[in-house]
Every structure is written in structure tokens, then in C-alpha cells.
PDB file of C-alpha atoms in Angstrom:
ATOM      1  CA  MET K   1      -3.618 -18.871  -5.990  1.00 50.00           C
ATOM      2  CA  LYS K   2      -2.186 -17.951  -9.370  1.00 46.00           C
ATOM      3  CA  LYS K   3       1.597 -17.495  -9.506  1.00 44.00           C
ATOM      4  CA  THR K   4       3.490 -15.330 -11.967  1.00 43.00           C
ATOM      5  CA  THR K   5       7.070 -16.467 -12.592  1.00 39.00           C
ATOM      6  CA  GLN K   6      10.119 -14.212 -12.236  1.00 38.00           C
ATOM      7  CA  ARG K   7      13.724 -14.786 -11.315  1.00 32.00           C
ATOM      8  CA  PRO K   8      14.535 -13.892  -7.663  1.00 37.00           C
ATOM      9  CA  ASP K   9      16.894 -11.001  -6.944  1.00 39.00           C
ATOM     10  CA  PRO K  10      20.433 -12.447  -7.077  1.00 38.00           C
ATOM     11  CA  GLN K  11      22.306  -9.587  -5.440  1.00 68.00           C
ATOM     12  CA  LEU K  12      21.143  -9.322  -1.827  1.00 78.00           C
ATOM     13  CA  PRO K  13      20.996 -12.328   0.488  1.00 81.00           C
ATOM     14  CA  GLN K  14      17.545 -13.457   1.583  1.00 83.00           C
ATOM     15  CA  GLN K  15      18.470 -12.602   5.171  1.00 83.00           C
ATOM     16  CA  ALA K  16      18.728  -8.917   4.199  1.00 84.00           C
ATOM     17  CA  PHE K  17      15.092  -8.806   3.187  1.00 87.00           C
ATOM     18  CA  GLN K  18      14.042 -10.640   6.329  1.00 86.00           C
ATOM     19  CA  LEU K  19      15.987  -8.181   8.478  1.00 85.00           C
ATOM     20  CA  TYR K  20      14.494  -5.193   6.693  1.00 86.00           C
ATOM     21  CA  ASP K  21      11.007  -6.613   7.117  1.00 84.00           C
ATOM     22  CA  LYS K  22      11.559  -6.819  10.886  1.00 86.00           C
ATOM     23  CA  TYR K  23      13.016  -3.314  10.984  1.00 85.00           C
ATOM     24  CA  ALA K  24      10.260  -1.804   8.819  1.00 84.00           C
ATOM     25  CA  HIS K  25       7.580  -3.284  11.049  1.00 82.00           C
ATOM     26  CA  GLY K  26       9.078  -2.157  14.341  1.00 81.00           C
ATOM     27  CA  LEU K  27      10.396  -5.572  15.363  1.00 82.00           C
ATOM     28  CA  MET K  28      14.039  -4.440  15.290  1.00 85.00           C
ATOM     29  CA  SER K  29      15.733  -1.148  16.189  1.00 86.00           C
ATOM     30  CA  ARG K  30      17.666   0.844  13.606  1.00 85.00           C
ATOM     31  CA  ARG K  31      20.936   0.121  15.440  1.00 89.00           C
ATOM     32  CA  ASP K  32      20.248  -3.625  15.516  1.00 89.00           C
ATOM     33  CA  PHE K  33      19.266  -3.576  11.840  1.00 86.00           C
ATOM     34  CA  PHE K  34      22.502  -1.848  10.866  1.00 85.00           C
ATOM     35  CA  SER K  35      24.545  -4.279  12.951  1.00 87.00           C
ATOM     36  CA  ALA K  36      22.814  -7.335  11.554  1.00 86.00           C
ATOM     37  CA  MET K  37      23.128  -6.068   7.974  1.00 83.00           C
ATOM     38  CA  ALA K  38      26.843  -5.481   8.530  1.00 83.00           C
ATOM     39  CA  GLY K  39      27.128  -9.053   9.757  1.00 84.00           C
ATOM     40  CA  LEU K  40      25.916 -10.304   6.360  1.00 81.00           C
ATOM     41  CA  ALA K  41      28.781  -8.625   4.500  1.00 76.00           C
ATOM     42  CA  VAL K  42      32.395  -9.627   4.094  1.00 64.00           C
ATOM     43  CA  ASN K  43      33.698  -6.056   4.389  1.00 76.00           C
ATOM     44  CA  ALA K  44      32.609  -2.570   5.405  1.00 75.00           C
ATOM     45  CA  ALA K  45      32.060  -1.358   1.856  1.00 77.00           C
ATOM     46  CA  LEU K  46      29.692  -4.212   1.088  1.00 77.00           C
ATOM     47  CA  ALA K  47      27.878  -3.664   4.390  1.00 75.00           C
ATOM     48  CA  THR K  48      27.302  -0.011   3.439  1.00 80.00           C
ATOM     49  CA  SER K  49      26.053  -1.095   0.027  1.00 78.00           C
ATOM     50  CA  PHE K  50      23.605  -3.571   1.600  1.00 77.00           C
ATOM     51  CA  ILE K  51      22.220  -0.983   4.001  1.00 79.00           C
ATOM     52  CA  ASN K  52      21.900   1.750   1.369  1.00 79.00           C
ATOM     53  CA  SER K  53      20.093  -0.656  -0.957  1.00 79.00           C
ATOM     54  CA  MET K  54      17.501  -1.570   1.661  1.00 81.00           C
ATOM     55  CA  LEU K  55      16.726   1.880   3.074  1.00 83.00           C
ATOM     56  CA  PRO K  56      14.177   3.914   1.061  1.00 88.00           C
ATOM     57  CA  ASN K  57      15.339   6.494  -1.458  1.00 89.00           C
ATOM     58  CA  TYR K  58      12.184   8.363  -2.364  1.00 90.00           C
ATOM     59  CA  ALA K  59      13.845  10.192  -5.230  1.00 85.00           C
ATOM     60  CA  LEU K  60      13.626   6.860  -7.044  1.00 81.00           C
ATOM     61  CA  ALA K  61       9.895   6.522  -6.478  1.00 80.00           C
ATOM     62  CA  GLU K  62       8.612   9.394  -8.606  1.00 91.00           C
ATOM     63  CA  GLN K  63       7.011   7.995 -11.745  1.00 95.00           C
ATOM     64  CA  VAL K  64       4.581  10.896 -12.212  1.00 96.00           C
ATOM     65  CA  SER K  65       5.732  14.421 -11.444  1.00 94.00           C
ATOM     66  CA  PHE K  66       3.712  16.532  -9.022  1.00 92.00           C
ATOM     67  CA  ASN K  67       3.454  19.178 -11.787  1.00 92.00           C
ATOM     68  CA  ASP K  68       2.496  16.728 -14.553  1.00 96.00           C
ATOM     69  CA  PRO K  69       0.263  18.692 -16.967  1.00 96.00           C
ATOM     70  CA  ASP K  70      -2.415  15.976 -17.008  1.00 96.00           C
ATOM     71  CA  ILE K  71      -3.260  16.150 -13.294  1.00 97.00           C
ATOM     72  CA  THR K  72      -3.980  18.582 -10.481  1.00 97.00           C
ATOM     73  CA  ALA K  73      -2.827  17.748  -6.950  1.00 97.00           C
ATOM     74  CA  SER K  74      -3.653  19.378  -3.648  1.00 97.00           C
ATOM     75  CA  TYR K  75      -3.926  18.645   0.061  1.00 98.00           C
ATOM     76  CA  GLN K  76      -7.492  18.504   1.334  1.00 98.00           C
ATOM     77  CA  LYS K  77      -9.073  18.080   4.752  1.00 98.00           C
ATOM     78  CA  PHE K  78     -12.107  15.967   5.608  1.00 98.00           C
ATOM     79  CA  PRO K  79     -14.270  15.574   8.722  1.00 98.00           C
ATOM     80  CA  SER K  80     -13.750  12.506  10.921  1.00 98.00           C
ATOM     81  CA  PRO K  81     -16.072  12.797  13.912  1.00 97.00           C
ATOM     82  CA  ALA K  82     -15.550   9.175  15.035  1.00 97.00           C
ATOM     83  CA  GLY K  83     -11.774   9.434  14.629  1.00 98.00           C
ATOM     84  CA  HIS K  84      -9.501  12.383  15.386  1.00 98.00           C
ATOM     85  CA  GLY K  85     -12.072  14.985  14.376  1.00 98.00           C
ATOM     86  CA  GLU K  86     -10.350  15.964  11.159  1.00 98.00           C
ATOM     87  CA  GLY K  87      -8.142  14.258   8.590  1.00 98.00           C
ATOM     88  CA  ARG K  88      -6.030  15.437   5.706  1.00 98.00           C
ATOM     89  CA  GLY K  89      -4.713  13.803   2.586  1.00 98.00           C
ATOM     90  CA  TYR K  90      -3.354  14.202  -0.927  1.00 98.00           C
ATOM     91  CA  LEU K  91      -6.017  14.593  -3.631  1.00 98.00           C
ATOM     92  CA  VAL K  92      -5.172  14.029  -7.290  1.00 98.00           C
ATOM     93  CA  LYS K  93      -7.560  14.597 -10.179  1.00 97.00           C
ATOM     94  CA  PRO K  94      -7.188  14.351 -13.935  1.00 97.00           C
ATOM     95  CA  LYS K  95      -7.053  17.912 -15.278  1.00 94.00           C
ATOM     96  CA  THR K  96      -9.806  17.306 -17.820  1.00 87.00           C
ATOM     97  CA  ALA K  97     -12.779  14.975 -17.625  1.00 83.00           C
ATOM     98  CA  SER K  98     -15.834  14.698 -19.840  1.00 81.00           C
ATOM     99  CA  ALA K  99     -17.817  12.690 -17.299  1.00 91.00           C
ATOM    100  CA  ALA K 100     -17.899  11.777 -13.627  1.00 96.00           C
ATOM    101  CA  LEU K 101     -14.874   9.695 -12.600  1.00 98.00           C
ATOM    102  CA  ALA K 102     -14.413   6.690 -10.381  1.00 98.00           C
ATOM    103  CA  THR K 103     -12.555   7.377  -7.131  1.00 98.00           C
ATOM    104  CA  VAL K 104      -9.775   5.381  -5.468  1.00 98.00           C
ATOM    105  CA  LEU K 105      -8.632   5.643  -1.852  1.00 99.00           C
ATOM    106  CA  VAL K 106      -4.881   4.998  -1.466  1.00 99.00           C
ATOM    107  CA  ILE K 107      -3.815   3.795   1.984  1.00 98.00           C
ATOM    108  CA  HIS K 108      -0.169   4.061   3.003  1.00 98.00           C
ATOM    109  CA  GLU K 109       2.120   1.684   4.871  1.00 97.00           C
ATOM    110  CA  ASN K 110       2.820   1.896   8.624  1.00 95.00           C
ATOM    111  CA  ARG K 111       4.720   5.198   8.459  1.00 95.00           C
ATOM    112  CA  GLY K 112       2.396   7.852   7.102  1.00 97.00           C
ATOM    113  CA  LEU K 113       1.913   9.547   3.764  1.00 98.00           C
ATOM    114  CA  ASN K 114       5.402   9.332   2.308  1.00 96.00           C
ATOM    115  CA  PRO K 115       6.460  10.406  -1.229  1.00 96.00           C
ATOM    116  CA  TYR K 116       6.026   6.920  -2.644  1.00 97.00           C
ATOM    117  CA  ILE K 117       2.346   6.816  -1.686  1.00 98.00           C
ATOM    118  CA  GLU K 118       1.773  10.306  -3.045  1.00 98.00           C
ATOM    119  CA  ASP K 119       3.262   9.116  -6.316  1.00 97.00           C
ATOM    120  CA  VAL K 120       0.885   6.155  -6.362  1.00 98.00           C
ATOM    121  CA  ALA K 121      -1.992   8.628  -6.079  1.00 98.00           C
ATOM    122  CA  ARG K 122      -0.564  10.593  -9.006  1.00 98.00           C
ATOM    123  CA  ARG K 123      -0.302   7.398 -11.054  1.00 98.00           C
ATOM    124  CA  LEU K 124      -3.999   6.793 -10.474  1.00 98.00           C
ATOM    125  CA  GLY K 125      -4.805  10.388 -11.438  1.00 98.00           C
ATOM    126  CA  LYS K 126      -2.783   9.967 -14.594  1.00 97.00           C
ATOM    127  CA  ALA K 127      -4.773   6.792 -15.329  1.00 97.00           C
ATOM    128  CA  GLY K 128      -8.081   8.679 -15.151  1.00 97.00           C
ATOM    129  CA  PHE K 129      -9.230   8.202 -11.551  1.00 98.00           C
ATOM    130  CA  ILE K 130      -9.803  10.686  -8.743  1.00 98.00           C
ATOM    131  CA  ALA K 131      -7.357   9.477  -6.115  1.00 98.00           C
ATOM    132  CA  PHE K 132      -7.066  10.445  -2.453  1.00 98.00           C
ATOM    133  CA  ALA K 133      -4.308   9.338  -0.068  1.00 98.00           C
ATOM    134  CA  PRO K 134      -5.125  10.193   3.565  1.00 98.00           C
ATOM    135  CA  ASP K 135      -2.329  10.646   6.071  1.00 98.00           C
ATOM    136  CA  ALA K 136      -3.004   8.745   9.297  1.00 98.00           C
ATOM    137  CA  LEU K 137      -0.353  10.920  10.977  1.00 98.00           C
ATOM    138  CA  TRP K 138      -2.222  14.187  10.377  1.00 98.00           C
ATOM    139  CA  PRO K 139      -3.431  14.368  14.035  1.00 97.00           C
ATOM    140  CA  LEU K 140       0.278  14.583  14.960  1.00 98.00           C
ATOM    141  CA  GLY K 141       1.186  17.047  12.227  1.00 97.00           C
ATOM    142  CA  GLY K 142       1.484  14.645   9.304  1.00 97.00           C
ATOM    143  CA  TYR K 143       4.297  12.544   7.824  1.00 97.00           C
ATOM    144  CA  PRO K 144       7.497  13.887   9.440  1.00 96.00           C
ATOM    145  CA  GLY K 145       9.807  13.476   6.442  1.00 94.00           C
ATOM    146  CA  ASN K 146      11.458  10.203   7.486  1.00 92.00           C
ATOM    147  CA  ASP K 147      10.148   6.709   7.981  1.00 91.00           C
ATOM    148  CA  ASP K 148      11.661   6.004  11.412  1.00 90.00           C
ATOM    149  CA  ASP K 149       9.807   8.885  13.037  1.00 94.00           C
ATOM    150  CA  GLY K 150       6.740   8.096  10.953  1.00 95.00           C
ATOM    151  CA  ARG K 151       6.593   4.529  12.250  1.00 93.00           C
ATOM    152  CA  ALA K 152       6.955   5.689  15.829  1.00 94.00           C
ATOM    153  CA  MET K 153       4.220   8.294  15.347  1.00 97.00           C
ATOM    154  CA  GLN K 154       1.802   5.804  13.831  1.00 97.00           C
ATOM    155  CA  ARG K 155       2.401   3.320  16.681  1.00 95.00           C
ATOM    156  CA  SER K 156       1.515   6.070  19.159  1.00 97.00           C
ATOM    157  CA  LEU K 157      -1.963   6.596  17.716  1.00 98.00           C
ATOM    158  CA  GLU K 158      -5.010   4.647  18.855  1.00 97.00           C
ATOM    159  CA  PRO K 159      -5.624   1.992  16.145  1.00 97.00           C
ATOM    160  CA  GLY K 160      -9.387   2.335  16.322  1.00 97.00           C
ATOM    161  CA  LYS K 161      -9.201   6.044  15.597  1.00 98.00           C
ATOM    162  CA  ILE K 162      -6.923   5.461  12.630  1.00 98.00           C
ATOM    163  CA  VAL K 163      -9.465   3.040  11.185  1.00 98.00           C
ATOM    164  CA  ALA K 164     -12.233   5.574  11.830  1.00 98.00           C
ATOM    165  CA  ASP K 165     -10.231   8.275  10.020  1.00 98.00           C
ATOM    166  CA  LEU K 166      -9.710   6.003   7.012  1.00 98.00           C
ATOM    167  CA  ALA K 167     -13.401   5.100   6.964  1.00 98.00           C
ATOM    168  CA  ALA K 168     -14.255   8.805   7.051  1.00 98.00           C
ATOM    169  CA  ALA K 169     -11.883   9.441   4.170  1.00 98.00           C
ATOM    170  CA  ALA K 170     -13.570   6.684   2.137  1.00 98.00           C
ATOM    171  CA  LYS K 171     -17.036   8.159   2.695  1.00 98.00           C
ATOM    172  CA  TRP K 172     -15.793  11.676   1.897  1.00 98.00           C
ATOM    173  CA  LEU K 173     -14.118  10.537  -1.322  1.00 98.00           C
ATOM    174  CA  LYS K 174     -17.097   8.474  -2.487  1.00 98.00           C
ATOM    175  CA  ASN K 175     -19.215  11.658  -2.486  1.00 98.00           C
ATOM    176  CA  ILE K 176     -16.619  14.106  -3.833  1.00 98.00           C
ATOM    177  CA  ASP K 177     -17.598  16.559  -6.563  1.00 96.00           C
ATOM    178  CA  GLY K 178     -16.844  15.137  -9.975  1.00 96.00           C
ATOM    179  CA  GLY K 179     -16.875  11.568  -8.675  1.00 97.00           C
ATOM    180  CA  SER K 180     -19.147   8.877 -10.048  1.00 97.00           C
ATOM    181  CA  GLY K 181     -20.095   7.471  -6.653  1.00 97.00           C
ATOM    182  CA  LYS K 182     -17.987   4.363  -7.270  1.00 98.00           C
ATOM    183  CA  LEU K 183     -15.130   3.835  -4.809  1.00 98.00           C
ATOM    184  CA  GLY K 184     -12.097   1.583  -4.997  1.00 98.00           C
ATOM    185  CA  VAL K 185      -9.516   1.098  -2.256  1.00 98.00           C
ATOM    186  CA  VAL K 186      -5.890   0.132  -2.712  1.00 99.00           C
ATOM    187  CA  GLY K 187      -3.389  -0.191   0.110  1.00 98.00           C
ATOM    188  CA  PHE K 188       0.099  -1.460   0.832  1.00 98.00           C
ATOM    189  CA  CYS K 189       1.287  -3.392   3.890  1.00 97.00           C
ATOM    190  CA  PHE K 190      -0.659  -1.760   6.742  1.00 97.00           C
ATOM    191  CA  GLY K 191      -2.705  -0.134   3.992  1.00 98.00           C
ATOM    192  CA  GLY K 192      -3.283  -3.520   2.417  1.00 98.00           C
ATOM    193  CA  ALA K 193      -4.787  -4.770   5.649  1.00 98.00           C
ATOM    194  CA  MET K 194      -6.931  -1.642   5.800  1.00 98.00           C
ATOM    195  CA  ALA K 195      -8.093  -2.065   2.197  1.00 98.00           C
ATOM    196  CA  GLY K 196      -9.541  -5.431   3.103  1.00 98.00           C
ATOM    197  CA  ARG K 197     -10.901  -4.242   6.413  1.00 98.00           C
ATOM    198  CA  LEU K 198     -12.736  -1.289   4.908  1.00 98.00           C
ATOM    199  CA  ALA K 199     -14.342  -3.613   2.362  1.00 98.00           C
ATOM    200  CA  ALA K 200     -15.619  -5.648   5.337  1.00 98.00           C
ATOM    201  CA  GLU K 201     -16.623  -2.725   7.568  1.00 98.00           C
ATOM    202  CA  LEU K 202     -18.081  -0.536   4.820  1.00 98.00           C
ATOM    203  CA  PRO K 203     -19.697  -2.991   2.398  1.00 98.00           C
ATOM    204  CA  GLU K 204     -22.103  -0.369   1.061  1.00 97.00           C
ATOM    205  CA  VAL K 205     -19.298   2.140   0.483  1.00 98.00           C
ATOM    206  CA  VAL K 206     -16.420   0.139  -1.030  1.00 98.00           C
ATOM    207  CA  ASN K 207     -17.060  -1.133  -4.563  1.00 98.00           C
ATOM    208  CA  ALA K 208     -13.666  -2.781  -5.218  1.00 98.00           C
ATOM    209  CA  SER K 209     -10.595  -3.472  -3.095  1.00 98.00           C
ATOM    210  CA  VAL K 210      -6.961  -4.254  -3.930  1.00 98.00           C
ATOM    211  CA  PRO K 211      -4.846  -5.168  -0.884  1.00 98.00           C
ATOM    212  CA  PHE K 212      -1.110  -5.415  -1.552  1.00 98.00           C
ATOM    213  CA  TYR K 213       0.685  -7.763   0.898  1.00 98.00           C
ATOM    214  CA  GLY K 214      -1.496  -6.933   3.877  1.00 97.00           C
ATOM    215  CA  SER K 215      -3.054  -9.105   6.558  1.00 97.00           C
ATOM    216  CA  PRO K 216      -6.517 -10.493   5.705  1.00 98.00           C
ATOM    217  CA  PRO K 217      -9.681  -8.839   7.028  1.00 97.00           C
ATOM    218  CA  PRO K 218     -10.777  -9.946  10.505  1.00 96.00           C
ATOM    219  CA  GLU K 219     -12.378 -13.375  10.180  1.00 96.00           C
ATOM    220  CA  ALA K 220     -15.567 -12.284  11.930  1.00 97.00           C
ATOM    221  CA  LEU K 221     -16.130  -9.590   9.275  1.00 97.00           C
ATOM    222  CA  ILE K 222     -15.331 -11.522   6.096  1.00 98.00           C
ATOM    223  CA  ALA K 223     -18.939 -12.550   5.565  1.00 98.00           C
ATOM    224  CA  ASN K 224     -19.868  -8.840   5.262  1.00 98.00           C
ATOM    225  CA  ILE K 225     -17.770  -8.249   2.150  1.00 98.00           C
ATOM    226  CA  ILE K 226     -19.678  -7.468  -1.034  1.00 98.00           C
ATOM    227  CA  ALA K 227     -16.947  -5.818  -3.129  1.00 98.00           C
ATOM    228  CA  PRO K 228     -14.709  -7.902  -5.380  1.00 98.00           C
ATOM    229  CA  LEU K 229     -11.146  -8.211  -4.107  1.00 98.00           C
ATOM    230  CA  LEU K 230      -7.819  -8.553  -5.916  1.00 98.00           C
ATOM    231  CA  VAL K 231      -5.196  -9.669  -3.377  1.00 98.00           C
ATOM    232  CA  GLN K 232      -1.578  -9.065  -4.454  1.00 98.00           C
ATOM    233  CA  LEU K 233       1.110 -11.084  -2.614  1.00 98.00           C
ATOM    234  CA  GLY K 234       4.862 -11.554  -2.973  1.00 98.00           C
ATOM    235  CA  GLU K 235       5.938 -15.190  -3.078  1.00 97.00           C
ATOM    236  CA  LEU K 236       8.798 -14.635  -0.601  1.00 95.00           C
ATOM    237  CA  ASP K 237       6.668 -12.759   1.963  1.00 96.00           C
ATOM    238  CA  GLU K 238       6.275 -15.661   4.376  1.00 94.00           C
ATOM    239  CA  ARG K 239       5.098 -13.525   7.314  1.00 94.00           C
ATOM    240  CA  VAL K 240       2.009 -12.238   5.470  1.00 97.00           C
ATOM    241  CA  ASN K 241       1.357 -15.205   3.185  1.00 97.00           C
ATOM    242  CA  GLN K 242       0.941 -17.679   6.034  1.00 97.00           C
ATOM    243  CA  GLN K 243      -2.111 -15.704   7.154  1.00 97.00           C
ATOM    244  CA  TRP K 244      -4.021 -16.120   3.887  1.00 98.00           C
ATOM    245  CA  PRO K 245      -4.994 -19.821   3.553  1.00 97.00           C
ATOM    246  CA  ALA K 246      -7.459 -19.605   6.468  1.00 97.00           C
ATOM    247  CA  ALA K 247      -8.893 -16.357   5.069  1.00 98.00           C
ATOM    248  CA  GLU K 248      -9.197 -17.816   1.587  1.00 98.00           C
ATOM    249  CA  ALA K 249     -11.163 -20.751   2.992  1.00 98.00           C
ATOM    250  CA  LEU K 250     -13.636 -18.253   4.464  1.00 98.00           C
ATOM    251  CA  PHE K 251     -13.720 -16.328   1.169  1.00 98.00           C
ATOM    252  CA  GLN K 252     -14.750 -19.568  -0.531  1.00 98.00           C
ATOM    253  CA  GLN K 253     -17.216 -20.464   2.211  1.00 98.00           C
ATOM    254  CA  HIS K 254     -18.976 -17.129   1.825  1.00 98.00           C
ATOM    255  CA  LYS K 255     -18.710 -17.181  -1.980  1.00 98.00           C
ATOM    256  CA  LEU K 256     -16.827 -13.897  -2.253  1.00 98.00           C
ATOM    257  CA  ASP K 257     -15.745 -12.522  -5.607  1.00 98.00           C
ATOM    258  CA  TYR K 258     -11.965 -12.577  -5.192  1.00 98.00           C
ATOM    259  CA  LYS K 259      -8.670 -13.425  -6.833  1.00 98.00           C
ATOM    260  CA  ILE K 260      -5.275 -13.909  -5.207  1.00 98.00           C
ATOM    261  CA  GLU K 261      -2.205 -13.227  -7.332  1.00 98.00           C
ATOM    262  CA  VAL K 262       1.188 -14.426  -6.072  1.00 98.00           C
ATOM    263  CA  TYR K 263       4.273 -12.845  -7.668  1.00 98.00           C
ATOM    264  CA  ALA K 264       7.208 -15.274  -7.728  1.00 93.00           C
ATOM    265  CA  GLY K 265      10.612 -13.993  -6.691  1.00 94.00           C
ATOM    266  CA  SER K 266       8.976 -11.023  -4.950  1.00 96.00           C
ATOM    267  CA  HIS K 267       9.356  -9.859  -1.369  1.00 95.00           C
ATOM    268  CA  HIS K 268       7.037  -7.951   0.924  1.00 95.00           C
ATOM    269  CA  GLY K 269       6.907  -4.412  -0.458  1.00 95.00           C
ATOM    270  CA  PHE K 270       7.736  -5.453  -4.008  1.00 96.00           C
ATOM    271  CA  HIS K 271       5.628  -2.610  -5.450  1.00 97.00           C
ATOM    272  CA  ASN K 272       7.535   0.061  -3.511  1.00 95.00           C
ATOM    273  CA  ASP K 273      10.149   1.364  -5.942  1.00 94.00           C
ATOM    274  CA  SER K 274      12.191   3.211  -3.312  1.00 92.00           C
ATOM    275  CA  THR K 275      14.071   0.165  -1.938  1.00 88.00           C
ATOM    276  CA  ALA K 276      15.790  -2.991  -3.131  1.00 87.00           C
ATOM    277  CA  ARG K 277      12.612  -4.938  -2.403  1.00 90.00           C
ATOM    278  CA  TYR K 278      11.203  -3.446  -5.603  1.00 94.00           C
ATOM    279  CA  ASN K 279      10.623  -5.990  -8.358  1.00 95.00           C
ATOM    280  CA  LYS K 280      10.109  -3.830 -11.454  1.00 96.00           C
ATOM    281  CA  GLU K 281       8.585  -6.432 -13.744  1.00 97.00           C
ATOM    282  CA  MET K 282       6.261  -7.870 -11.110  1.00 98.00           C
ATOM    283  CA  ALA K 283       5.303  -4.446  -9.763  1.00 98.00           C
ATOM    284  CA  GLU K 284       4.349  -3.222 -13.209  1.00 98.00           C
ATOM    285  CA  LEU K 285       2.315  -6.361 -13.849  1.00 98.00           C
ATOM    286  CA  ALA K 286       0.535  -6.029 -10.503  1.00 98.00           C
ATOM    287  CA  TRP K 287      -0.168  -2.364 -11.216  1.00 98.00           C
ATOM    288  CA  GLN K 288      -1.632  -3.054 -14.652  1.00 98.00           C
ATOM    289  CA  ARG K 289      -3.845  -5.716 -13.089  1.00 98.00           C
ATOM    290  CA  THR K 290      -4.914  -3.188 -10.454  1.00 98.00           C
ATOM    291  CA  LEU K 291      -5.912  -0.614 -13.084  1.00 98.00           C
ATOM    292  CA  THR K 292      -7.760  -3.218 -15.128  1.00 98.00           C
ATOM    293  CA  PHE K 293      -9.570  -4.447 -12.011  1.00 98.00           C
ATOM    294  CA  PHE K 294     -10.681  -0.945 -11.042  1.00 98.00           C
ATOM    295  CA  ARG K 295     -11.815  -0.122 -14.579  1.00 98.00           C
ATOM    296  CA  GLN K 296     -13.832  -3.317 -14.667  1.00 98.00           C
ATOM    297  CA  HIS K 297     -15.535  -2.897 -11.287  1.00 98.00           C
ATOM    298  CA  LEU K 298     -15.819   0.878 -10.962  1.00 98.00           C
ATOM    299  CA  SER K 299     -17.182   1.665 -14.415  1.00 90.00           C
TER     300      SER K 299
END
């Protein structure tokens, strides 16, 4: 594993990030999270500051405007006969293209297609890819506008059907008009796990995969992987990182084309610029590596 150095965040105690990780993954209620965060502070004002820093503010996450003149964005549906019958997602294309373009599937975290993930799709469109971000919550009406309800909705869906919907989205995008037939997948947290899993379950469909701080693919499927993988991990993300040594041993055993980058001083979710977990320098480095990786393997 290659590590990139960066100073850790000096402002919030490490326990705050651990608490948010539990809360964000449904291991702690909102009330318990608020109480525990307050317990880390010496006064009420500091407690409020801690909580506000950790909760997402999606106004901070827009790097590319939805009406940027270089892209076109729309919501599109796709068939998913093995899943929920139909899916929907956010499609972003460069406004002008002189040739067929590589495509990238963007898979969200465990709370549906929120504004941060839509912005990631726009960033890819701005960089010259056709990007599509499916919403796993579409069978229930789509992302509800807040993460708490989104998490609850996603937990209520049958996991196998979610995977089937994402697989259907990948196949639909690979064959989209204007696409080159080359497909990359990038995902974050839950989406990171799915990025690796789709590479294993759809080896003839996925041409490159970039999982950000997600669990490794199921061990029984790792031997199926053909696509090169770029795994992006935060140094301080103990919960996810402890899962990777065994997977990496299997990657080596099966001679996969892979690289694992570990970003020092970075927490789980360090690419998400809507919360205090965001590590600007490391996120930008990881993103440039992602674009370079896709350009190399999807050309």
C-alpha cells in the first residue's frame, strides 16, 4: 500500500469522526449521536459547532454547477428486469464531443443519490466522460432530500435487488448512444463496495473500477475480476481498512491489476466535501488519480 502524507485535522477530536461513522452507517441513532457529540465538548456552543461540522451541508459540495455551459444533465430511466423493474439516475454528458466517449458509473453512499454524488457526476462530465449516477432509492420515490430518511429507505430495500439495479445501470450505460463501449465504475462507501463487486460480477462489462473506502469484493468472486482496480482508502478509516489485507492477498494470488492508495490523515468519507471529514488536499489528489486512471484504462 502506498501512503500519501498529510497532516491530520487538528480541530475535531478523533472520537467525533468515530461517532459520525457509526451514525452514518446506522449503528447509532441521531439522538445518541447528538448526545455523544455533546459529551465531547466543554460547553454547549462547542457542542453545536462539533455537530454542525459533522453533519452534511450539501451547499458546500457543488464544484460544478448544474447549468455549467460545458455539460448537459438530465434524469434518465433504465430497465432493470432482475431488480425493481426500472431504475432512474442522473446522466451528465459533455456538451460537445468529436468522438465517442468513455462512460463512468457513479455509485452513491448508503443514503441514495444526494447532491454530492450528483456533483461528482458533473465533475466527470466536465472532465470529458459520460457519467451516470443511479439512485438505488428510485423504487421508493428516490432520494428524499435528507440523509437520515435516505439511510432508512436504503436499509428497507432487498440488497440483492439493489445490486441487480446497479448491474442493469452498468449494462445500460456501457451501450449508451455516444459512448465508446468502455465502462468505468467509481463508488463511495457503500458505492465503493459496489464498484468492486460489479467488477467481480460483471467482468466482461466493467473495464476499470475505483472503489473509495468501501468493503472489498466478496472473496469467492475476486478471481473473476479482469478490470484494473484503483482502491482509495483513508488512513484513519480503521473499520474499512482492516478488511483489506485478506483481500489484497487474494488480489496477489490471482495476479490482479490493482493499486491501493492510502491517504494519511484522512477519515472515511474524506472525498465528500459536505462534512468535516473532507480532506481537501487528499481528496483532490485522489480525484486526479481517478481521472488519470480512467483515461489510461478507458481510452
